[in-house]
PDB file of N, CA and C in Angstrom:
ATOM      1  N   UNK A   1      36.460 -48.877   2.956  1.00  0.00           N
ATOM      2  CA  UNK A   1      36.821 -48.238   3.430  1.00  0.00           C
ATOM      3  C   UNK A   1      36.234 -47.140   1.984  1.00  0.00           C
ATOM      4  N   UNK A   2      37.317 -46.621   0.881  1.00  0.00           N
ATOM      5  CA  UNK A   2      37.295 -46.366  -0.513  1.00  0.00           C
ATOM      6  C   UNK A   2      35.862 -45.976  -0.980  1.00  0.00           C
ATOM      7  N   UNK A   3      35.383 -47.277  -0.299  1.00  0.00           N
ATOM      8  CA  UNK A   3      33.689 -47.584  -1.273  1.00  0.00           C
ATOM      9  C   UNK A   3      32.676 -46.359  -0.654  1.00  0.00           C
ATOM     10  N   UNK A   4      32.618 -46.795   0.053  1.00  0.00           N
ATOM     11  CA  UNK A   4      31.673 -45.957   1.375  1.00  0.00           C
ATOM     12  C   UNK A   4      32.473 -43.933   1.040  1.00  0.00           C
ATOM     13  N   UNK A   5      33.478 -44.474   1.461  1.00  0.00           N
ATOM     14  CA  UNK A   5      33.825 -42.864   1.271  1.00  0.00           C
ATOM     15  C   UNK A   5      33.188 -42.333  -0.304  1.00  0.00           C
ATOM     16  N   UNK A   6      33.461 -43.202  -1.240  1.00  0.00           N
ATOM     17  CA  UNK A   6      33.155 -42.304  -2.380  1.00  0.00           C
ATOM     18  C   UNK A   6      31.470 -42.419  -3.067  1.00  0.00           C
ATOM     19  N   UNK A   7      30.874 -42.345  -1.972  1.00  0.00           N
ATOM     20  CA  UNK A   7      29.348 -42.288  -1.586  1.00  0.00           C
ATOM     21  C   UNK A   7      28.991 -41.395  -0.949  1.00  0.00           C
ATOM     22  N   UNK A   8      29.489 -41.435   0.613  1.00  0.00           N
ATOM     23  CA  UNK A   8      29.746 -40.456   1.419  1.00  0.00           C
ATOM     24  C   UNK A   8      29.368 -38.812   1.088  1.00  0.00           C
ATOM     25  N   UNK A   9      31.272 -38.509   0.707  1.00  0.00           N
ATOM     26  CA  UNK A   9      31.105 -37.077  -0.017  1.00  0.00           C
ATOM     27  C   UNK A   9      30.434 -36.901  -1.066  1.00  0.00           C
ATOM     28  N   UNK A  10      29.213 -36.883  -2.590  1.00  0.00           N
ATOM     29  CA  UNK A  10      28.263 -36.710  -3.210  1.00  0.00           C
ATOM     30  C   UNK A  10      26.871 -36.388  -2.351  1.00  0.00           C
ATOM     31  N   UNK A  11      27.112 -37.485  -1.549  1.00  0.00           N
ATOM     32  CA  UNK A  11      25.294 -37.561  -0.273  1.00  0.00           C
ATOM     33  C   UNK A  11      25.801 -36.179   0.241  1.00  0.00           C
ATOM     34  N   UNK A  12      26.396 -36.408   0.664  1.00  0.00           N
ATOM     35  CA  UNK A  12      26.716 -34.424   1.760  1.00  0.00           C
ATOM     36  C   UNK A  12      26.704 -33.220   1.083  1.00  0.00           C
ATOM     37  N   UNK A  13      27.538 -33.020  -0.499  1.00  0.00           N
ATOM     38  CA  UNK A  13      27.561 -31.648  -0.798  1.00  0.00           C
ATOM     39  C   UNK A  13      26.140 -31.990  -1.451  1.00  0.00           C
ATOM     40  N   UNK A  14      25.774 -33.083  -1.813  1.00  0.00           N
ATOM     41  CA  UNK A  14      24.030 -32.740  -2.691  1.00  0.00           C
ATOM     42  C   UNK A  14      23.252 -32.077  -1.074  1.00  0.00           C
ATOM     43  N   UNK A  15      23.359 -32.776   0.071  1.00  0.00           N
ATOM     44  CA  UNK A  15      23.091 -32.223   1.151  1.00  0.00           C
ATOM     45  C   UNK A  15      22.770 -30.997   0.732  1.00  0.00           C
ATOM     46  N   UNK A  16      24.231 -30.472   1.520  1.00  0.00           N
ATOM     47  CA  UNK A  16      24.650 -28.905   1.170  1.00  0.00           C
ATOM     48  C   UNK A  16      23.530 -28.496   0.138  1.00  0.00           C
ATOM     49  N   UNK A  17      23.955 -28.741  -1.022  1.00  0.00           N
ATOM     50  CA  UNK A  17      23.550 -27.451  -1.987  1.00  0.00           C
ATOM     51  C   UNK A  17      22.182 -28.096  -1.746  1.00  0.00           C
ATOM     52  N   UNK A  18      21.330 -28.618  -1.722  1.00  0.00           N
ATOM     53  CA  UNK A  18      20.020 -28.160  -1.244  1.00  0.00           C
ATOM     54  C   UNK A  18      19.717 -27.554  -0.292  1.00  0.00           C
ATOM     55  N   UNK A  19      20.021 -27.658   0.687  1.00  0.00           N
ATOM     56  CA  UNK A  19      19.952 -26.666   2.093  1.00  0.00           C
ATOM     57  C   UNK A  19      19.597 -25.279   1.684  1.00  0.00           C
ATOM     58  N   UNK A  20      21.107 -25.191   0.600  1.00  0.00           N
ATOM     59  CA  UNK A  20      21.690 -23.810   0.550  1.00  0.00           C
ATOM     60  C   UNK A  20      20.810 -23.328  -0.203  1.00  0.00           C
ATOM     61  N   UNK A  21      20.188 -24.234  -0.882  1.00  0.00           N
ATOM     62  CA  UNK A  21      18.941 -23.362  -1.795  1.00  0.00           C
ATOM     63  C   UNK A  21      17.949 -23.276  -1.257  1.00  0.00           C
ATOM     64  N   UNK A  22      17.645 -23.863   0.033  1.00  0.00           N
ATOM     65  CA  UNK A  22      16.769 -23.576   0.868  1.00  0.00           C
ATOM     66  C   UNK A  22      16.682 -22.138   1.410  1.00  0.00           C
ATOM     67  N   UNK A  23      18.182 -22.212   1.664  1.00  0.00           N
ATOM     68  CA  UNK A  23      18.581 -21.019   2.737  1.00  0.00           C
ATOM     69  C   UNK A  23      18.537 -19.677   1.833  1.00  0.00           C
ATOM     70  N   UNK A  24      18.296 -19.410   0.539  1.00  0.00           N
ATOM     71  CA  UNK A  24      18.685 -18.614  -0.525  1.00  0.00           C
ATOM     72  C   UNK A  24      17.247 -18.727  -1.316  1.00  0.00           C
ATOM     73  N   UNK A  25      16.458 -19.112  -0.421  1.00  0.00           N
ATOM     74  CA  UNK A  25      14.287 -19.118  -1.249  1.00  0.00           C
ATOM     75  C   UNK A  25      14.782 -18.029  -0.233  1.00  0.00           C
ATOM     76  N   UNK A  26      14.459 -18.353   0.914  1.00  0.00           N
ATOM     77  CA  UNK A  26      14.172 -18.119   1.787  1.00  0.00           C
ATOM     78  C   UNK A  26      14.356 -16.578   2.754  1.00  0.00           C
ATOM     79  N   UNK A  27      15.727 -16.665   2.744  1.00  0.00           N
ATOM     80  CA  UNK A  27      16.512 -15.107   2.151  1.00  0.00           C
ATOM     81  C   UNK A  27      15.503 -14.197   1.153  1.00  0.00           C
ATOM     82  N   UNK A  28      14.932 -14.519  -0.001  1.00  0.00           N
ATOM     83  CA  UNK A  28      14.343 -13.731  -0.723  1.00  0.00           C
ATOM     84  C   UNK A  28      13.013 -13.626  -0.355  1.00  0.00           C
ATOM     85  N   UNK A  29      12.245 -14.555  -0.202  1.00  0.00           N
ATOM     86  CA  UNK A  29      10.997 -14.191   0.630  1.00  0.00           C
ATOM     87  C   UNK A  29      11.247 -12.872   1.851  1.00  0.00           C
ATOM     88  N   UNK A  30      11.988 -13.544   2.359  1.00  0.00           N
ATOM     89  CA  UNK A  30      12.543 -12.624   3.839  1.00  0.00           C
ATOM     90  C   UNK A  30      12.654 -10.901   3.145  1.00  0.00           C
ATOM     91  N   UNK A  31      13.451 -10.663   2.132  1.00  0.00           N
ATOM     92  CA  UNK A  31      14.243  -9.520   1.396  1.00  0.00           C
ATOM     93  C   UNK A  31      12.366  -9.051   0.882  1.00  0.00           C
ATOM     94  N   UNK A  32      11.548 -10.557   0.811  1.00  0.00           N
ATOM     95  CA  UNK A  32       9.820  -9.258  -0.110  1.00  0.00           C
ATOM     96  C   UNK A  32       9.835  -9.531   0.812  1.00  0.00           C
ATOM     97  N   UNK A  33       9.672  -9.174   2.293  1.00  0.00           N
ATOM     98  CA  UNK A  33       8.485  -9.084   3.490  1.00  0.00           C
ATOM     99  C   UNK A  33       9.060  -7.956   4.403  1.00  0.00           C
ATOM    100  N   UNK A  34      10.334  -7.774   3.825  1.00  0.00           N
ATOM    101  CA  UNK A  34      11.282  -6.459   4.331  1.00  0.00           C
ATOM    102  C   UNK A  34      10.739  -5.308   3.743  1.00  0.00           C
ATOM    103  N   UNK A  35      11.326  -5.697   1.726  1.00  0.00           N
ATOM    104  CA  UNK A  35      10.264  -5.018   1.726  1.00  0.00           C
ATOM    105  C   UNK A  35       9.406  -4.102   1.595  1.00  0.00           C
ATOM    106  N   UNK A  36       8.007  -4.994   1.522  1.00  0.00           N
ATOM    107  CA  UNK A  36       6.384  -4.321   1.840  1.00  0.00           C
ATOM    108  C   UNK A  36       6.570  -4.280   3.333  1.00  0.00           C
ATOM    109  N   UNK A  37       7.291  -4.332   4.320  1.00  0.00           N
ATOM    110  CA  UNK A  37       7.096  -3.807   5.958  1.00  0.00           C
ATOM    111  C   UNK A  37       7.279  -1.974   5.629  1.00  0.00           C
ATOM    112  N   UNK A  38       9.126  -2.479   4.782  1.00  0.00           N
ATOM    113  CA  UNK A  38       9.131  -0.332   4.573  1.00  0.00           C
ATOM    114  C   UNK A  38       8.256   0.601   3.719  1.00  0.00           C
ATOM    115  N   UNK A  39       7.201  -0.222   3.105  1.00  0.00           N
ATOM    116  CA  UNK A  39       6.439   0.442   2.228  1.00  0.00           C
ATOM    117  C   UNK A  39       5.534   1.167   3.304  1.00  0.00           C
ATOM    118  N   UNK A  40       4.737  -0.067   3.821  1.00  0.00           N
ATOM    119  CA  UNK A  40       4.382   0.325   4.603  1.00  0.00           C
ATOM    120  C   UNK A  40       4.703   1.620   5.837  1.00  0.00           C
ATOM    121  N   UNK A  41       5.618   0.832   6.205  1.00  0.00           N
ATOM    122  CA  UNK A  41       5.935   2.265   7.235  1.00  0.00           C
ATOM    123  C   UNK A  41       6.111   3.612   6.480  1.00  0.00           C
ATOM    124  N   UNK A  42       6.657   3.875   5.647  1.00  0.00           N
ATOM    125  CA  UNK A  42       6.505   5.346   4.546  1.00  0.00           C
ATOM    126  C   UNK A  42       5.705   5.674   4.326  1.00  0.00           C
ATOM    127  N   UNK A  43       4.696   5.116   4.073  1.00  0.00           N
ATOM    128  CA  UNK A  43       2.894   5.240   4.325  1.00  0.00           C
ATOM    129  C   UNK A  43       2.243   5.734   5.817  1.00  0.00           C
ATOM    130  N   UNK A  44       2.703   4.779   7.081  1.00  0.00           N
ATOM    131  CA  UNK A  44       1.991   5.450   7.801  1.00  0.00           C
ATOM    132  C   UNK A  44       2.585   6.597   8.408  1.00  0.00           C
ATOM    133  N   UNK A  45       4.109   6.912   7.921  1.00  0.00           N
ATOM    134  CA  UNK A  45       4.378   8.247   8.418  1.00  0.00           C
ATOM    135  C   UNK A  45       3.937   8.765   7.416  1.00  0.00           C
ATOM    136  N   UNK A  46       3.950   8.762   6.096  1.00  0.00           N
ATOM    137  CA  UNK A  46       3.287  10.178   5.476  1.00  0.00           C
ATOM    138  C   UNK A  46       1.518  10.017   6.314  1.00  0.00           C
ATOM    139  N   UNK A  47       0.398   9.319   7.507  1.00  0.00           N
ATOM    140  CA  UNK A  47      -0.347   9.356   7.402  1.00  0.00           C
ATOM    141  C   UNK A  47      -0.358  10.354   9.023  1.00  0.00           C
ATOM    142  N   UNK A  48       0.245   9.667   9.021  1.00  0.00           N
ATOM    143  CA  UNK A  48       0.677  10.456  10.545  1.00  0.00           C
ATOM    144  C   UNK A  48       1.140  11.912  10.577  1.00  0.00           C
ATOM    145  N   UNK A  49       1.818  12.278   9.616  1.00  0.00           N
ATOM    146  CA  UNK A  49       2.370  13.522   9.778  1.00  0.00           C
ATOM    147  C   UNK A  49       0.727  14.645   8.891  1.00  0.00           C
ATOM    148  N   UNK A  50       0.323  14.107   7.551  1.00  0.00           N
ATOM    149  CA  UNK A  50      -1.171  14.486   7.758  1.00  0.00           C
ATOM    150  C   UNK A  50      -2.070  14.746   8.576  1.00  0.00           C
ATOM    151  N   UNK A  51      -2.065  13.830  10.019  1.00  0.00           N
ATOM    152  CA  UNK A  51      -2.703  13.771  11.106  1.00  0.00           C
ATOM    153  C   UNK A  51      -2.292  14.521  11.708  1.00  0.00           C
ATOM    154  N   UNK A  52      -1.175  14.943  12.423  1.00  0.00           N
ATOM    155  CA  UNK A  52      -0.530  16.024  12.468  1.00  0.00           C
ATOM    156  C   UNK A  52      -1.262  17.067  12.266  1.00  0.00           C
ATOM    157  N   UNK A  53      -0.758  17.878  10.606  1.00  0.00           N
ATOM    158  CA  UNK A  53      -0.786  18.767  10.523  1.00  0.00           C
ATOM    159  C   UNK A  53      -2.383  19.334  10.854  1.00  0.00           C
ATOM    160  N   UNK A  54      -3.582  17.871  10.711  1.00  0.00           N
ATOM    161  CA  UNK A  54      -4.548  18.186  10.921  1.00  0.00           C
ATOM    162  C   UNK A  54      -5.088  18.793  12.390  1.00  0.00           C
ATOM    163  N   UNK A  55      -4.206  17.641  14.013  1.00  0.00           N
ATOM    164  CA  UNK A  55      -4.515  18.177  15.294  1.00  0.00           C
ATOM    165  C   UNK A  55      -4.051  19.473  15.042  1.00  0.00           C
ATOM    166  N   UNK A  56      -2.989  20.125  14.417  1.00  0.00           N
ATOM    167  CA  UNK A  56      -2.639  21.741  14.788  1.00  0.00           C
ATOM    168  C   UNK A  56      -2.945  22.459  13.804  1.00  0.00           C
ATOM    169  N   UNK A  57      -3.665  21.936  12.999  1.00  0.00           N
ATOM    170  CA  UNK A  57      -4.821  23.189  12.673  1.00  0.00           C
ATOM    171  C   UNK A  57      -5.960  22.827  13.282  1.00  0.00           C
ATOM    172  N   UNK A  58      -6.954  22.187  13.857  1.00  0.00           N
ATOM    173  CA  UNK A  58      -7.932  22.139  14.706  1.00  0.00           C
ATOM    174  C   UNK A  58      -7.564  22.864  16.276  1.00  0.00           C
ATOM    175  N   UNK A  59      -5.825  22.655  16.659  1.00  0.00           N
ATOM    176  CA  UNK A  59      -6.352  23.461  17.631  1.00  0.00           C
ATOM    177  C   UNK A  59      -5.742  25.069  17.867  1.00  0.00           C
ATOM    178  N   UNK A  60      -5.703  25.632  16.293  1.00  0.00           N
ATOM    179  CA  UNK A  60      -5.747  26.148  16.599  1.00  0.00           C
ATOM    180  C   UNK A  60      -6.004  27.502  16.869  1.00  0.00           C
ATOM    181  N   UNK A  61      -6.008  29.013  16.919  1.00  0.00           N
ATOM    182  CA  UNK A  61      -7.202  29.603  16.550  1.00  0.00           C
ATOM    183  C   UNK A  61      -8.356  30.755  16.304  1.00  0.00           C
ATOM    184  N   UNK A  62      -7.121  30.141  14.800  1.00  0.00           N
ATOM    185  CA  UNK A  62      -8.142  30.848  13.707  1.00  0.00           C
ATOM    186  C   UNK A  62      -8.955  29.707  13.174  1.00  0.00           C
ATOM    187  N   UNK A  63      -8.988  27.889  13.923  1.00  0.00           N
ATOM    188  CA  UNK A  63      -9.751  27.555  13.484  1.00  0.00           C
ATOM    189  C   UNK A  63     -11.285  27.533  14.582  1.00  0.00           C
ATOM    190  N   UNK A  64     -10.801  27.682  15.157  1.00  0.00           N
ATOM    191  CA  UNK A  64     -11.616  27.685  17.134  1.00  0.00           C
ATOM    192  C   UNK A  64     -12.386  29.346  15.763  1.00  0.00           C
ATOM    193  N   UNK A  65     -12.241  30.663  15.433  1.00  0.00           N
ATOM    194  CA  UNK A  65     -12.733  31.549  15.282  1.00  0.00           C
ATOM    195  C   UNK A  65     -14.079  31.112  14.768  1.00  0.00           C
ATOM    196  N   UNK A  66     -13.253  30.121  13.341  1.00  0.00           N
ATOM    197  CA  UNK A  66     -13.903  29.710  12.290  1.00  0.00           C
ATOM    198  C   UNK A  66     -15.246  29.469  12.641  1.00  0.00           C
ATOM    199  N   UNK A  67     -15.302  28.552  13.506  1.00  0.00           N
ATOM    200  CA  UNK A  67     -15.576  27.225  14.318  1.00  0.00           C
ATOM    201  C   UNK A  67     -16.660  28.270  15.090  1.00  0.00           C
ATOM    202  N   UNK A  68     -16.502  28.449  15.274  1.00  0.00           N
ATOM    203  CA  UNK A  68     -17.690  30.334  16.154  1.00  0.00           C
ATOM    204  C   UNK A  68     -18.215  30.962  15.383  1.00  0.00           C
ATOM    205  N   UNK A  69     -17.938  31.436  14.172  1.00  0.00           N
ATOM    206  CA  UNK A  69     -18.292  32.324  13.129  1.00  0.00           C
ATOM    207  C   UNK A  69     -19.447  31.470  12.832  1.00  0.00           C
ATOM    208  N   UNK A  70     -19.162  29.840  12.608  1.00  0.00           N
ATOM    209  CA  UNK A  70     -20.349  29.181  11.531  1.00  0.00           C
ATOM    210  C   UNK A  70     -20.972  28.772  12.772  1.00  0.00           C
ATOM    211  N   UNK A  71     -20.785  28.325  13.884  1.00  0.00           N
ATOM    212  CA  UNK A  71     -21.875  28.185  15.004  1.00  0.00           C
ATOM    213  C   UNK A  71     -22.774  29.371  15.934  1.00  0.00           C
ATOM    214  N   UNK A  72     -22.323  30.926  15.132  1.00  0.00           N
ATOM    215  CA  UNK A  72     -22.701  31.330  15.394  1.00  0.00           C
ATOM    216  C   UNK A  72     -22.656  33.233  17.162  1.00  0.00           C
ATOM    217  N   UNK A  73     -21.434  32.235  16.928  1.00  0.00           N
ATOM    218  CA  UNK A  73     -21.372  33.028  18.928  1.00  0.00           C
ATOM    219  C   UNK A  73     -19.960  34.033  18.215  1.00  0.00           C
ATOM    220  N   UNK A  74     -20.570  35.317  17.034  1.00  0.00           N
ATOM    221  CA  UNK A  74     -19.608  35.960  16.710  1.00  0.00           C
ATOM    222  C   UNK A  74     -20.141  37.784  17.324  1.00  0.00           C
ATOM    223  N   UNK A  75     -21.176  37.509  18.741  1.00  0.00           N
ATOM    224  CA  UNK A  75     -21.196  38.658  19.036  1.00  0.00           C
ATOM    225  C   UNK A  75     -19.854  39.400  20.103  1.00  0.00           C
ATOM    226  N   UNK A  76     -19.647  40.242  20.622  1.00  0.00           N
ATOM    227  CA  UNK A  76     -18.128  40.420  21.410  1.00  0.00           C
ATOM    228  C   UNK A  76     -19.096  40.880  23.150  1.00  0.00           C
ATOM    229  N   UNK A  77     -18.384  40.235  24.185  1.00  0.00           N
ATOM    230  CA  UNK A  77     -19.081  40.842  25.147  1.00  0.00           C
ATOM    231  C   UNK A  77     -19.307  42.090  25.557  1.00  0.00           C
ATOM    232  N   UNK A  78     -19.215  42.917  25.885  1.00  0.00           N
ATOM    233  CA  UNK A  78     -20.004  43.750  27.014  1.00  0.00           C
ATOM    234  C   UNK A  78     -18.291  44.155  27.706  1.00  0.00           C
ATOM    235  N   UNK A  79     -18.012  45.889  27.664  1.00  0.00           N
ATOM    236  CA  UNK A  79     -16.803  45.491  28.468  1.00  0.00           C
ATOM    237  C   UNK A  79     -17.737  45.919  29.652  1.00  0.00           C
ATOM    238  N   UNK A  80     -17.296  45.604  30.329  1.00  0.00           N
ATOM    239  CA  UNK A  80     -17.661  46.352  32.117  1.00  0.00           C
ATOM    240  C   UNK A  80     -16.418  47.089  33.261  1.00  0.00           C
ATOM    241  N   UNK A  81     -17.183  48.390  33.035  1.00  0.00           N
ATOM    242  CA  UNK A  81     -15.889  49.047  34.577  1.00  0.00           C
ATOM    243  C   UNK A  81     -16.735  49.408  35.126  1.00  0.00           C
ATOM    244  N   UNK A  82     -15.625  48.903  36.472  1.00  0.00           N
ATOM    245  CA  UNK A  82     -16.339  50.118  37.556  1.00  0.00           C
ATOM    246  C   UNK A  82     -16.343  51.758  37.894  1.00  0.00           C
ATOM    247  N   UNK A  83     -17.536  52.193  37.636  1.00  0.00           N
ATOM    248  CA  UNK A  83     -16.591  54.073  37.563  1.00  0.00           C
ATOM    249  C   UNK A  83     -16.403  54.424  38.835  1.00  0.00           C
ATOM    250  N   UNK A  84     -16.808  54.148  39.992  1.00  0.00           N
ATOM    251  CA  UNK A  84     -16.801  54.885  41.249  1.00  0.00           C
ATOM    252  C   UNK A  84     -15.868  53.843  42.446  1.00  0.00           C
ATOM    253  N   UNK A  85     -14.804  54.700  42.512  1.00  0.00           N
ATOM    254  CA  UNK A  85     -13.255  54.340  43.491  1.00  0.00           C
ATOM    255  C   UNK A  85     -14.246  53.192  44.662  1.00  0.00           C
ATOM    256  N   UNK A  86     -15.634  53.519  44.801  1.00  0.00           N
ATOM    257  CA  UNK A  86     -16.188  53.059  46.164  1.00  0.00           C
ATOM    258  C   UNK A  86     -16.778  51.839  45.651  1.00  0.00           C
ATOM    259  N   UNK A  87     -17.174  51.567  44.679  1.00  0.00           N
ATOM    260  CA  UNK A  87     -17.417  49.750  44.562  1.00  0.00           C
ATOM    261  C   UNK A  87     -16.186  49.137  44.191  1.00  0.00           C
ATOM    262  N   UNK A  88     -14.734  49.847  44.310  1.00  0.00           N
ATOM    263  CA  UNK A  88     -14.177  49.190  43.888  1.00  0.00           C
ATOM    264  C   UNK A  88     -13.808  48.399  45.031  1.00  0.00           C
ATOM    265  N   UNK A  89     -12.867  49.321  46.219  1.00  0.00           N
ATOM    266  CA  UNK A  89     -12.885  48.798  47.277  1.00  0.00           C
ATOM    267  C   UNK A  89     -14.343  48.301  48.302  1.00  0.00           C
ATOM    268  N   UNK A  90     -15.637  48.274  47.520  1.00  0.00           N
ATOM    269  CA  UNK A  90     -16.583  47.552  48.322  1.00  0.00           C
ATOM    270  C   UNK A  90     -17.114  47.849  49.469  1.00  0.00           C
ATOM    271  N   UNK A  91     -17.023  49.599  49.384  1.00  0.00           N
ATOM    272  CA  UNK A  91     -17.703  50.381  50.249  1.00  0.00           C
ATOM    273  C   UNK A  91     -18.703  50.478  50.305  1.00  0.00           C
TER     274      UNK A  91
END
């Protein structure tokens, strides 16, 4: 029995060392993937903030005015007013 025990313990220890090494290697791979995802997340956040700025710029009145000037819509409409009170009351 002692003879089997002398072979059994080193085999178990060797298996545990191999399993531990595999766990360490997989942990290193996962940490590399996590780092890569963090960099991608930072880049996406940066792109998102740039796109938000572009959206705010395009929805502003200043942008609309500049586009209207480029397209030639710069004429102001004539103001109309009712001079006779009867026209206002429809009489």
